[in-house]
Amino acid sequence: VDALNGPLEAVEWVGDERGYLKILDQTRLPASVEVIECRDLETVREAIRSLRVRGAPAIGIAGAYGLIVGLQADAGLPGEDVRERVARTSRALRACRPTAVNLFAYLDRLESVAAVPGAASDSGLPARLFAEARRIDAENRDACEAMARHGAALIEDGWGVITHCNTGGLATAGIGTALGVLIRAHEDGKRLRVFADETRPLLQGARLTTLELRRAGVDVTLICDSAAARVLHERRADAVFLGADRIASNGDVANKIGTYSLAVNAAAHGIPFFVVAPTSTIDAALENGDAIPIEERRPDEVATWQGEPIAPPEVAVYNPAFDVTPHRYVSAIVTERGVLRPPFRESIAAALEPART
Amino acid sequence: VDALNGPLEAVEWVGDERGYLKILDQTRLPASVEVIECRDLETVREAIRSLRVRGAPAIGIAGAYGLIVGLQADAGLPGEDVRERVARTSRALRACRPTAVNLFAYLDRLESVAAVPGAASDSGLPARLFAEARRIDAENRDACEAMARHGAALIEDGWGVITHCNTGGLATAGIGTALGVLIRAHEDGKRLRVFADETRPLLQGARLTTLELRRAGVDVTLICDSAAARVLHERRADAVFLGADRIASNGDVANKIGTYSLAVNAAAHGIPFFVVAPTSTIDAALENGDAIPIEERRPDEVATWQGEPIAPPEVAVYNPAFDVTPHRYVSAIVTERGVLRPPFRESIAAALEPART
């Protein structure tokens, strides 16, 4: 299978509630297209921890389906009821990645299904849990379509756009968040030139974003992360569009390491900075971004490349996987419910309102 | 030979004017220590073009000695006098790298030696050219010592410092520019914690800076370039120290790609930004940085790693090797003649004055 052609589905469920989960191994892209068939919890957990599936929405959906897979063969511990069994499986999945909030939000939804009175003795519970996972998947696809529509309206013909990390179909169910916006604008006939940050250390921009944009026919140029400021200085970019892993209630944005540096540089050049994320990425319980846990990943992600050292042995490495961009650098947050503008505390609260009523 | 121990000399001349040039192949570091013996012009040119020798001062010294090597076996073209022969060899060397100015400045000096009346019939000319190359080399070593002294005085005990690319003994003759300053401060007993940007695409920070700082016993932590802003946000850095490839007469600084992004982020956090460079790096003929030619290097530096693709085939790449940091982001320029402060047009003119009189 050729990564430039043919289907590339990040996360796909096969069959009914007794089926299994297919995860595309994104660490092998673009060199090869390999799909992992997940029929037990550990395979799903390993795929999430090792970034074979990545992107906050896709991680969340893999986690939701991962719960279904995990429950299939799990008879429960002695004295454990079904609700406790769901909670235990959920905990094992939550522990895989600490920053992206969608995983937690979707597992919360599944745990709620198991928590209704009578669920423990309900033989239809597996089907109802599966139906909820399916609903989460479908809602994500719909949300991507809505974000693409709202976001594309912000883009003007002829724009240069910088993007960071990967936020396309590989990061979501559906067409993606920020890349979905760019691809929709292209489909709407707007001429675009996209500069894709390579996104060290794991090069999701180089490996995945360039691939997805080329598949969609969008003009894309790969740059080193640190060259984005030069592109801004040369006035070749009119906007930044990227995703989010968690958004606090004041609009502070946790996203892939390098987002904050790009935001500061965009502001220094007077260039708008757009975050595209479904409302499930918003953690309404968080006052601001300071409380978002930032995953620190292994030194060898930075100090080696494909197993070969690129630094002296045993060098100390600081490898935060994410950073937090204060809301004052964010021009707007594009969600499936519309474009949120500052002041974000108000616009975010209003956007979350319909979900609560 | 182990890169963590034993001598590591970037550029070294062996013997008298009939001798040869040794260039340490820095593209092989830190994995292996390999020295290239240059006995003809093409070997020197290839080493400069392929970044086997890099760092503005080291390139300049390699170029000066390269001229000596180039003239050894060159009988000249028909009708060509010695001055024209020197100029032709010099042109071939100048064409190797367009941005760093030291190469041009040192070749200018050698061409002046060949341009004095009577030089064409002077049998002592090779010895006088060689003596001038030797003088350039020695002056660089002395300048590094002086910069280290001036720069170390700026550093306070307990500081965190971010540096970019490689500016140590591997980038110069002598102990380096910015790294020389940090190593001197460490030797003076100041506690330092250095964050070394890995410096994509060629990873001079990961491969060389961590190596040199560890050899000197300085506490160094490797980070991705885009993580520097996170380190600043966490208040773990008190200053930035880095080098320069060319400085305009208004203080605009051309340096390794990523320098500008770091400068903008340092300013956003109120952190001082120090450039360390010998006065030979200043191009007094340039009004400002806009006129500095920025070398654009091959796409495969970004799109492949050690020959293996890390992006889809034939992806478009923009790979500027340098960027220009406007002088308003520069707190001071540390030279061998002292610390230059804004307004730089005045302080730079004053620093260059003694050289002209």
XYZ file of C-alpha atoms in Angstrom:
714
model
C 0.000 0.000 0.000
C 1.282 3.448 -0.912
C 0.898 6.177 1.707
C 0.308 8.784 -1.005
C -2.674 6.856 -2.395
C -5.380 4.635 -0.973
C -7.219 5.027 2.298
C -5.466 6.105 5.506
C -7.789 5.660 8.467
C -6.172 6.407 11.848
C -8.709 4.443 13.915
C -11.354 2.095 12.575
C -13.721 -0.349 14.254
C -14.542 -3.581 12.433
C -17.825 -5.371 13.099
C -20.334 -5.110 15.937
C -19.573 -4.951 19.672
C -17.786 -8.300 19.405
C -15.527 -6.860 16.686
C -12.055 -5.384 16.935
C -10.137 -2.116 16.537
C -7.763 -1.307 13.687
C -5.066 1.289 14.420
C -2.843 2.623 11.633
C 0.769 2.569 12.873
C 1.674 6.209 12.231
C 5.246 5.778 13.463
C 5.897 3.859 10.205
C 4.549 6.601 7.938
C 5.334 7.758 5.328
C 7.666 4.844 4.559
C 5.071 2.117 4.987
C 1.373 1.643 5.722
C 0.892 -0.883 8.514
C -2.310 -1.526 10.426
C -2.426 -3.058 13.908
C -5.420 -5.259 14.727
C -6.186 -4.656 18.410
C -8.002 -7.533 20.106
C -6.807 -6.903 23.658
C -6.314 -3.939 25.973
C -2.510 -4.081 26.052
C -2.218 -3.743 22.277
C -4.372 -0.603 22.393
C -2.412 0.817 25.332
C 0.926 0.190 23.658
C -0.306 1.847 20.458
C -1.364 4.970 22.407
C 1.776 5.147 24.566
C 4.085 4.634 21.573
C 2.271 7.239 19.470
C 1.240 4.697 16.824
C -2.061 6.543 17.174
C -1.708 10.231 18.073
C -3.636 13.496 17.856
C -5.921 14.355 20.745
C -9.245 13.353 19.090
C -7.857 10.123 17.593
C -6.305 9.139 20.937
C -9.690 9.695 22.561
C -11.538 7.549 20.029
C -8.904 4.807 20.224
C -9.358 4.916 23.998
C -13.159 4.637 23.741
C -12.931 1.642 21.422
C -10.047 0.361 23.545
C -12.467 0.103 26.462
C -14.784 -2.059 24.359
C -11.857 -4.301 23.355
C -10.635 -4.448 26.946
C -14.019 -5.570 28.287
C -14.532 -8.305 25.692
C -12.324 -10.914 27.367
C -12.298 -9.449 30.875
C -14.408 -11.550 33.299
C -13.646 -9.162 36.138
C -11.697 -9.497 39.359
C -13.209 -11.386 42.355
C -16.017 -9.352 43.929
C -15.828 -6.685 41.205
C -19.060 -5.479 39.601
C -19.362 -4.318 36.000
C -19.064 -0.663 36.934
C -15.791 -1.320 38.738
C -14.582 -3.423 35.815
C -15.271 -0.541 33.404
C -13.551 1.893 35.769
C -10.457 -0.313 36.064
C -10.137 -0.688 32.294
C -10.706 3.040 31.886
C -7.930 3.833 34.398
C -5.487 1.660 32.454
C -6.278 3.643 29.305
C -6.156 7.062 30.982
C -2.627 6.336 32.218
C -1.283 6.102 28.664
C -1.086 9.845 27.872
C -1.582 12.604 30.472
C -2.083 15.808 28.452
C -4.776 15.359 25.798
C -8.159 15.733 27.444
C -10.401 14.034 24.857
C -9.313 10.598 26.089
C -10.540 11.446 29.594
C -13.753 13.062 28.339
C -14.741 10.066 26.196
C -13.908 7.527 28.902
C -16.034 9.609 31.300
C -18.941 9.184 28.891
C -18.499 5.406 28.732
C -18.191 5.174 32.504
C -21.477 7.092 32.809
C -23.200 4.450 30.671
C -21.939 1.773 33.070
C -22.979 3.853 36.080
C -26.716 4.020 35.418
C -28.807 2.127 37.988
C -29.259 -1.500 37.001
C -26.297 -1.516 34.601
C -24.500 -4.229 36.587
C -27.223 -6.759 35.863
C -27.953 -5.525 32.331
C -26.992 -8.091 29.689
C -27.329 -5.344 27.054
C -24.550 -3.225 28.578
C -21.795 -4.225 26.121
C -24.054 -3.176 23.239
C -24.880 0.109 24.941
C -21.211 0.861 25.675
C -20.381 0.076 22.065
C -23.189 2.307 20.837
C -21.763 5.169 22.927
C -18.249 4.613 21.472
C -19.784 4.631 17.984
C -21.604 7.870 18.827
C -18.329 9.486 19.991
C -16.693 8.442 16.718
C -19.562 9.811 14.616
C -19.765 13.048 16.597
C -16.059 13.580 15.919
C -16.559 13.155 12.199
C -19.426 15.644 12.247
C -17.407 18.043 14.410
C -14.529 17.954 11.906
C -16.903 18.866 9.094
C -18.344 21.756 11.093
C -14.886 23.045 12.131
C -13.727 22.884 8.513
C -16.728 24.952 7.433
C -16.323 27.592 10.169
C -12.538 27.756 9.785
C -12.415 27.898 5.997
C -14.533 31.050 6.129
C -11.645 32.778 7.933
C -9.165 32.086 5.124
C -8.588 34.484 2.276
C -7.604 33.605 -1.253
C -3.835 33.626 -1.724
C -2.870 33.195 1.910
C 0.291 31.640 3.221
C -0.390 29.563 6.329
C 2.004 28.022 8.850
C 0.890 24.864 10.621
C 2.516 22.741 13.323
C 2.400 19.030 14.086
C -0.345 16.994 12.399
C -4.015 17.822 12.700
C -5.519 16.016 9.740
C -7.497 12.827 9.280
C -4.648 10.967 10.938
C -5.206 12.930 14.169
C -8.993 12.565 14.299
C -11.927 10.613 13.115
C -12.976 12.527 10.018
C -11.048 15.110 8.021
C -9.107 16.682 10.860
C -9.079 19.913 12.811
C -6.654 22.562 11.477
C -5.776 20.529 8.368
C -9.467 19.945 7.768
C -9.885 23.723 7.649
C -7.023 24.145 5.182
C -8.187 21.297 2.967
C -11.738 22.692 2.950
C -10.481 26.148 1.995
C -8.536 24.539 -0.852
C -11.630 22.626 -1.968
C -13.556 25.912 -1.858
C -11.150 27.166 -4.531
C -8.959 29.406 -2.381
C -5.299 29.406 -3.355
C -3.204 28.477 -0.321
C 0.455 27.935 0.390
C 1.011 25.923 3.549
C 4.330 25.833 5.427
C 4.417 22.664 7.531
C 6.708 22.731 10.586
C 8.546 19.408 10.707
C 7.678 19.228 14.451
C 10.583 17.804 16.388
C 11.230 15.436 17.968
C 8.885 12.951 16.277
C 8.468 14.813 12.989
C 4.707 14.482 12.663
C 4.760 17.536 10.399
C 7.413 16.136 8.064
C 6.013 12.624 8.025
C 2.248 13.109 8.228
C 1.145 16.684 7.480
C 3.045 16.906 4.197
C 1.564 13.515 3.274
C -2.028 14.492 4.027
C -1.808 17.879 2.322
C -0.256 16.362 -0.802
C -2.961 13.695 -0.880
C -5.492 16.546 -0.786
C -3.714 18.514 -3.505
C -2.757 21.423 -1.236
C 0.535 23.272 -1.936
C 2.774 22.381 1.015
C 6.376 23.270 1.856
C 8.256 21.558 4.666
C 10.319 23.752 7.017
C 12.301 23.232 10.199
C 10.363 24.442 13.251
C 12.893 27.194 13.854
C 12.515 28.489 10.271
C 8.882 29.542 10.861
C 10.075 32.878 12.264
C 12.083 33.473 9.084
C 8.983 32.723 6.988
C 7.051 35.266 9.083
C 9.881 37.820 8.743
C 9.744 37.376 4.969
C 5.999 38.110 5.060
C 5.221 34.797 3.404
C 2.638 33.795 6.015
C -0.726 35.433 6.690
C -1.928 33.168 9.489
C -1.116 30.233 11.724
C -3.591 27.344 12.001
C -3.000 24.468 14.401
C -4.764 22.122 16.832
C -4.935 21.660 20.586
C -4.566 18.858 23.093
C -6.341 20.661 25.940
C -7.860 24.120 26.298
C -8.478 25.734 29.696
C -11.632 27.702 30.413
C -9.748 30.990 29.933
C -8.522 29.997 26.451
C -4.969 28.924 27.352
C -3.992 26.196 24.894
C -1.859 23.113 25.519
C -0.558 21.723 22.256
C 2.509 20.045 20.745
C 5.841 21.474 21.875
C 6.728 24.407 19.594
C 3.222 25.849 19.497
C 4.062 28.497 22.072
C 7.235 29.597 20.270
C 5.239 29.937 17.065
C 2.499 31.910 18.843
C 5.013 34.406 20.247
C 6.577 34.842 16.805
C 3.191 35.211 15.103
C 2.259 37.940 17.583
C 5.597 39.716 16.993
C 4.713 39.876 13.289
C 1.046 40.804 13.763
C -0.090 37.516 12.199
C -3.349 35.928 13.454
C -3.028 32.672 15.377
C -5.966 30.267 15.025
C -6.545 27.164 17.126
C -8.913 24.551 15.690
C -10.315 22.004 18.147
C -13.631 20.369 19.010
C -15.309 21.524 22.228
C -14.388 18.121 23.708
C -10.830 19.514 23.883
C -11.963 22.199 26.340
C -11.409 21.289 29.982
C -13.975 23.530 31.655
C -12.698 22.509 35.088
C -9.378 24.257 34.474
C -9.150 27.932 35.406
C -6.051 28.405 33.223
C -3.268 26.577 31.451
C -0.870 26.445 34.399
C -2.712 23.416 35.766
C -2.465 21.371 32.571
C -0.087 18.440 33.163
C 2.669 18.458 30.551
C 3.859 15.024 29.528
C 7.640 14.687 29.580
C 8.756 11.970 27.196
C 11.846 9.802 26.920
C 15.272 11.382 26.243
C 15.927 9.042 23.344
C 13.167 10.698 21.296
C 15.566 13.658 21.048
C 18.988 12.032 21.481
C 18.572 9.230 18.944
C 17.101 8.857 15.497
C 15.796 5.404 14.524
C 17.946 3.870 17.207
C 21.158 5.648 16.194
C 22.608 8.223 18.619
C 22.695 11.836 17.404
C 24.197 13.165 20.642
C 26.966 11.987 22.972
C 26.037 9.004 25.169
C 24.051 9.710 28.324
C 23.512 13.387 27.502
C 20.852 15.018 29.690
C 17.673 15.801 27.723
C 14.605 17.860 28.561
C 11.768 16.621 26.342
C 8.387 18.166 27.161
C 5.891 16.851 24.595
C 3.633 19.889 24.914
C 3.658 23.525 25.897
C 1.004 25.997 26.976
C 0.202 29.082 24.910
C -1.402 31.848 26.978
C -4.762 32.951 25.602
C -3.520 36.473 24.840
C -1.633 35.002 21.850
C -4.735 33.247 20.481
C -6.779 35.166 17.896
C -9.674 32.706 17.822
C -10.614 29.112 18.621
C -12.475 27.375 15.821
C -14.870 24.743 17.227
C -17.708 22.707 15.752
C -20.062 25.206 17.404
C -18.499 28.233 15.732
C -15.534 30.582 16.019
C -14.803 31.657 19.594
C -13.199 35.060 20.056
C -11.681 36.851 23.066
C -12.577 37.289 25.829
C -12.415 33.505 25.825
C -13.766 32.916 29.321
C -17.098 34.278 28.111
C -17.084 32.803 24.592
C -15.984 29.372 25.829
C -18.644 29.331 28.549
C -21.288 30.268 25.983
C -20.105 27.567 23.560
C -20.280 24.895 26.253
C -23.744 26.007 27.372
C -25.873 24.029 24.860
C -24.118 20.815 25.822
C -25.170 21.252 29.416
C -28.837 21.978 28.840
C 39.749 8.083 19.312
C 36.886 8.976 21.672
C 35.143 12.303 21.004
C 34.596 12.844 24.723
C 38.338 12.676 25.430
C 41.517 13.624 23.602
C 42.122 16.671 21.416
C 39.484 17.989 19.009
C 41.024 20.633 16.760
C 38.664 21.943 14.056
C 41.422 23.307 11.780
C 45.138 22.711 12.165
C 48.098 23.462 9.928
C 50.987 20.984 9.899
C 54.518 22.151 9.051
C 55.775 25.262 7.289
C 54.360 26.874 4.152
C 54.991 23.629 2.266
C 52.880 21.775 4.859
C 49.237 20.797 4.757
C 45.903 21.466 6.450
C 44.095 19.082 8.784
C 40.300 19.488 9.022
C 38.306 17.543 11.611
C 35.254 16.041 9.869
C 32.530 17.414 12.143
C 29.739 15.703 10.210
C 30.978 12.427 11.762
C 30.846 13.726 15.363
C 30.026 12.605 17.972
C 30.067 9.021 16.641
C 33.615 9.095 15.335
C 36.666 11.358 15.191
C 38.014 11.562 11.646
C 40.553 14.042 10.341
C 40.860 14.987 6.676
C 44.367 15.830 5.393
C 43.905 18.564 2.817
C 46.700 18.751 0.239
C 44.702 20.311 -2.599
C 42.153 23.052 -3.063
C 39.230 20.778 -3.924
C 39.515 18.841 -0.672
C 39.324 22.098 1.288
C 36.403 23.372 -0.780
C 34.465 20.147 -0.351
C 35.064 20.222 3.403
C 33.693 23.783 3.642
C 30.721 23.170 1.340
C 29.746 19.948 3.114
C 30.056 21.510 6.572
C 32.858 19.174 7.616
C 34.330 22.422 8.920
C 31.722 24.985 10.067
C 31.369 27.976 12.333
C 32.101 31.370 10.823
C 35.619 31.827 12.299
C 36.705 28.230 11.573
C 35.428 28.479 7.986
C 37.453 31.655 7.593
C 40.665 30.079 8.893
C 40.131 26.946 6.796
C 39.720 29.277 3.819
C 42.924 31.178 4.599
C 44.941 27.978 4.902
C 43.017 26.625 1.920
C 44.500 29.412 -0.170
C 47.995 28.328 0.875
C 47.213 24.703 -0.041
C 45.650 25.784 -3.315
C 48.709 27.784 -4.401
C 51.229 25.039 -3.593
C 50.694 23.020 -6.748
C 49.146 25.738 -8.920
C 51.525 26.950 -11.628
C 48.949 29.446 -12.838
C 47.051 29.798 -16.080
C 48.754 31.070 -19.259
C 49.469 34.794 -18.956
C 48.305 34.926 -15.350
C 50.456 36.721 -12.782
C 50.722 35.717 -9.128
C 48.147 38.266 -8.026
C 45.618 36.893 -10.496
C 46.448 33.359 -9.389
C 45.784 34.293 -5.756
C 42.534 36.035 -6.745
C 41.348 33.010 -8.752
C 42.016 30.610 -5.864
C 40.367 33.019 -3.464
C 37.254 33.212 -5.646
C 36.966 29.436 -5.652
C 37.026 29.454 -1.845
C 34.605 32.376 -1.459
C 32.034 30.517 -3.541
C 31.765 27.718 -0.954
C 29.577 29.518 1.613
C 27.849 32.869 1.021
C 26.775 34.073 4.472
C 29.667 33.963 6.952
C 31.795 37.032 6.413
C 35.031 35.948 8.103
C 35.964 33.851 5.061
C 35.770 36.914 2.828
C 37.582 39.128 5.328
C 40.524 36.741 5.715
C 40.842 36.112 1.980
C 40.831 39.889 1.503
C 43.834 40.069 3.818
C 45.732 37.401 1.874
C 44.896 39.048 -1.430
C 46.301 42.319 -0.058
C 49.604 40.573 0.653
C 49.738 39.443 -2.967
C 48.726 42.893 -4.184
C 51.679 44.881 -2.859
C 53.952 46.271 -5.608
C 56.604 43.753 -6.611
C 54.736 40.758 -5.186
C 54.529 39.081 -8.594
C 58.326 38.757 -8.810
C 58.837 38.107 -5.086
C 60.098 34.565 -4.399
C 59.291 35.069 -0.702
C 55.582 35.546 -1.418
C 54.464 32.021 -0.412
C 56.173 32.465 2.961
C 54.563 35.882 3.435
C 51.092 34.579 2.529
C 51.608 31.706 4.940
C 52.737 34.080 7.687
C 49.558 36.099 7.184
C 47.392 32.952 7.435
C 49.258 32.015 10.609
C 48.627 35.522 11.960
C 44.876 35.220 11.237
C 44.822 31.889 13.085
C 46.701 33.303 16.105
C 44.572 36.454 16.191
C 41.477 34.265 16.341
C 42.814 32.338 19.296
C 43.620 35.580 21.095
C 40.200 37.025 20.198
C 38.458 33.959 21.676
C 40.349 34.424 24.935
C 39.405 38.101 25.075
C 35.732 37.424 24.242
C 35.589 34.741 26.924
C 36.972 37.212 29.471
C 34.587 40.038 28.514
C 31.568 37.719 28.213
C 32.113 35.747 31.415
C 31.917 38.995 33.369
C 28.277 39.333 32.226
C 27.262 35.978 33.711
C 25.947 35.604 37.243
C 26.358 32.614 39.517
C 23.459 30.178 39.191
C 22.264 31.291 35.766
C 20.431 29.153 33.252
C 21.580 29.902 29.711
C 20.130 28.889 26.349
C 22.523 28.542 23.436
C 21.964 27.694 19.783
C 24.078 25.869 17.214
C 27.755 25.335 18.049
C 30.104 28.155 18.933
C 32.919 26.372 20.736
C 36.432 25.312 19.817
C 34.956 23.382 16.910
C 33.619 26.608 15.374
C 36.788 28.655 15.805
C 40.491 28.542 16.300
C 40.773 28.710 20.082
C 38.138 28.124 22.735
C 35.140 29.442 20.836
C 32.837 32.449 20.911
C 29.638 31.971 22.958
C 30.721 28.565 24.295
C 34.104 30.036 25.198
C 32.249 32.564 27.347
C 30.205 29.848 29.084
C 33.231 27.622 29.636
C 35.223 30.543 31.044
C 32.375 31.435 33.429
C 32.327 27.797 34.572
C 36.109 27.850 35.066
C 35.673 31.043 37.086
C 33.563 29.001 39.510
C 30.122 30.225 38.483
C 27.399 27.583 38.597
C 25.723 27.382 35.209
C 23.023 25.292 33.609
C 23.141 25.389 29.821
C 20.224 24.387 27.592
C 21.605 23.485 24.168
C 19.188 23.782 21.238
C 19.662 20.730 19.035
C 19.742 23.097 16.004
C 17.920 21.542 13.102
C 18.485 20.526 10.433
C 22.114 19.474 10.961
C 21.966 19.140 14.755
C 25.196 20.957 15.563
C 23.824 21.625 19.038
C 22.968 17.973 19.723
C 26.133 16.620 18.156
C 28.777 19.222 18.971
C 27.696 21.675 21.686
C 26.707 18.974 24.164
C 30.031 17.275 23.425
C 32.147 20.371 24.000
C 30.321 21.426 27.162
C 30.575 17.951 28.656
C 34.284 17.829 27.825
C 34.602 21.126 29.734
C 32.559 19.855 32.682
C 29.668 22.294 32.139
C 26.128 21.143 33.073
C 24.314 20.844 29.732
C 20.800 19.722 28.819
C 19.782 19.049 25.227
C 16.422 20.425 24.035
C 14.563 20.624 20.755
C 14.790 24.097 19.224
C 11.078 24.633 19.695
C 11.296 23.772 23.425
C 13.412 26.860 24.173
C 10.269 28.962 24.533
C 8.935 26.481 27.103
C 12.227 26.722 29.051
C 11.852 30.522 29.008
C 8.205 30.267 30.086
C 9.285 28.089 33.026
C 11.798 30.781 34.062
C 14.657 28.320 33.827
C 16.778 30.593 31.628
C 18.338 33.926 32.572
C 20.086 34.694 29.304
C 20.742 33.589 25.732
C 24.329 33.413 24.456
C 25.093 32.544 20.841
C 27.390 33.407 17.946
C 27.073 35.203 14.617
C 27.945 34.586 10.996
C 27.747 38.218 9.924
C 26.843 41.434 11.740
C 25.741 44.577 9.889
C 26.937 48.027 10.935
C 23.616 48.675 12.721
C 23.916 45.524 14.844
C 21.566 43.265 12.848
C 22.867 39.715 13.255
C 22.870 36.895 10.711
C 23.278 33.548 12.426
C 22.130 29.924 12.210
C 18.437 29.451 11.392
C 16.485 29.540 14.650
C 18.414 32.436 16.151
C 15.698 34.928 15.245
C 12.895 32.800 16.722
C 14.884 32.489 19.940
C 15.540 36.244 20.034
C 11.836 37.059 19.687
C 10.997 34.608 22.481
C 13.771 35.913 24.738
C 12.437 39.453 24.292
C 8.887 38.284 25.086
C 10.199 36.945 28.395
C 12.450 39.912 29.204
C 15.566 37.728 28.986
C 18.823 39.316 27.720
C 20.130 38.136 24.356
C 23.909 38.187 23.947
C 25.775 37.708 20.680
C 29.461 36.737 20.948
C 31.573 37.285 17.842
C 35.000 38.664 16.892
C 35.008 42.051 15.166
C 36.015 40.196 11.978
C 32.359 39.060 11.878
C 31.198 42.656 11.466
C 30.600 43.692 7.878
C 30.988 47.461 8.150
C 29.929 47.878 4.535
C 26.404 46.702 5.326
C 23.887 49.305 6.451
C 21.605 46.645 7.911
C 20.826 42.952 7.888
C 18.446 43.014 4.923
C 21.407 42.961 2.532
C 23.020 39.868 4.055
C 22.762 36.995 1.571
C 21.063 34.014 3.221
C 22.350 30.672 2.025
C 19.553 28.274 1.074
C 20.726 24.698 1.421
C 19.622 21.382 -0.071
C 16.105 20.002 0.669
C 17.528 16.651 1.714
C 19.120 18.214 4.804
C 15.543 18.506 6.106
C 13.712 15.721 4.246
C 16.178 12.909 4.958
C 18.224 11.727 7.904
C 21.437 9.836 7.157
C 20.138 9.031 3.720
C 16.738 7.737 4.864
C 13.628 9.753 3.923
C 11.685 11.286 6.818
C 9.095 12.917 4.548
C 7.178 11.810 1.472
C 9.227 11.680 -1.744
C 9.774 14.951 -3.617
C 8.195 17.079 -0.902
C 8.925 20.794 -1.355
C 11.344 22.108 1.294
C 12.404 25.611 2.255
C 15.785 25.336 3.984
C 17.383 28.696 4.766
C 20.607 28.011 6.685
C 20.546 31.383 8.438
C 18.201 34.115 9.542
C 18.637 37.761 10.472
C 17.856 39.040 13.944
C 17.107 42.785 13.999
C 19.378 44.706 16.376
C 16.475 45.737 18.601
C 16.419 42.152 19.947
C 20.154 42.176 20.762
C 21.135 43.201 24.309
C 24.879 43.335 23.636
C 27.561 42.081 21.257
C 30.598 40.634 23.015
C 33.734 41.144 20.912
C 37.452 40.767 21.591
C 37.521 44.557 21.988
C 34.854 44.627 24.664
C 31.085 44.492 25.109
C 29.192 46.615 22.570
C 25.843 48.028 23.686
C 23.024 49.828 21.850
C 22.942 52.081 19.968
C 25.047 49.636 17.953
C 25.795 51.899 14.993
C 27.850 54.050 17.349
C 29.355 51.280 19.482
C 30.278 49.189 16.436
C 31.862 52.149 14.660
C 33.897 52.924 17.775
C 35.019 49.287 18.135
C 36.204 49.155 14.535
C 38.033 52.485 14.814
C 41.388 51.205 16.196
C 41.674 48.697 13.365
C 41.498 51.489 10.814
C 44.015 53.814 12.371
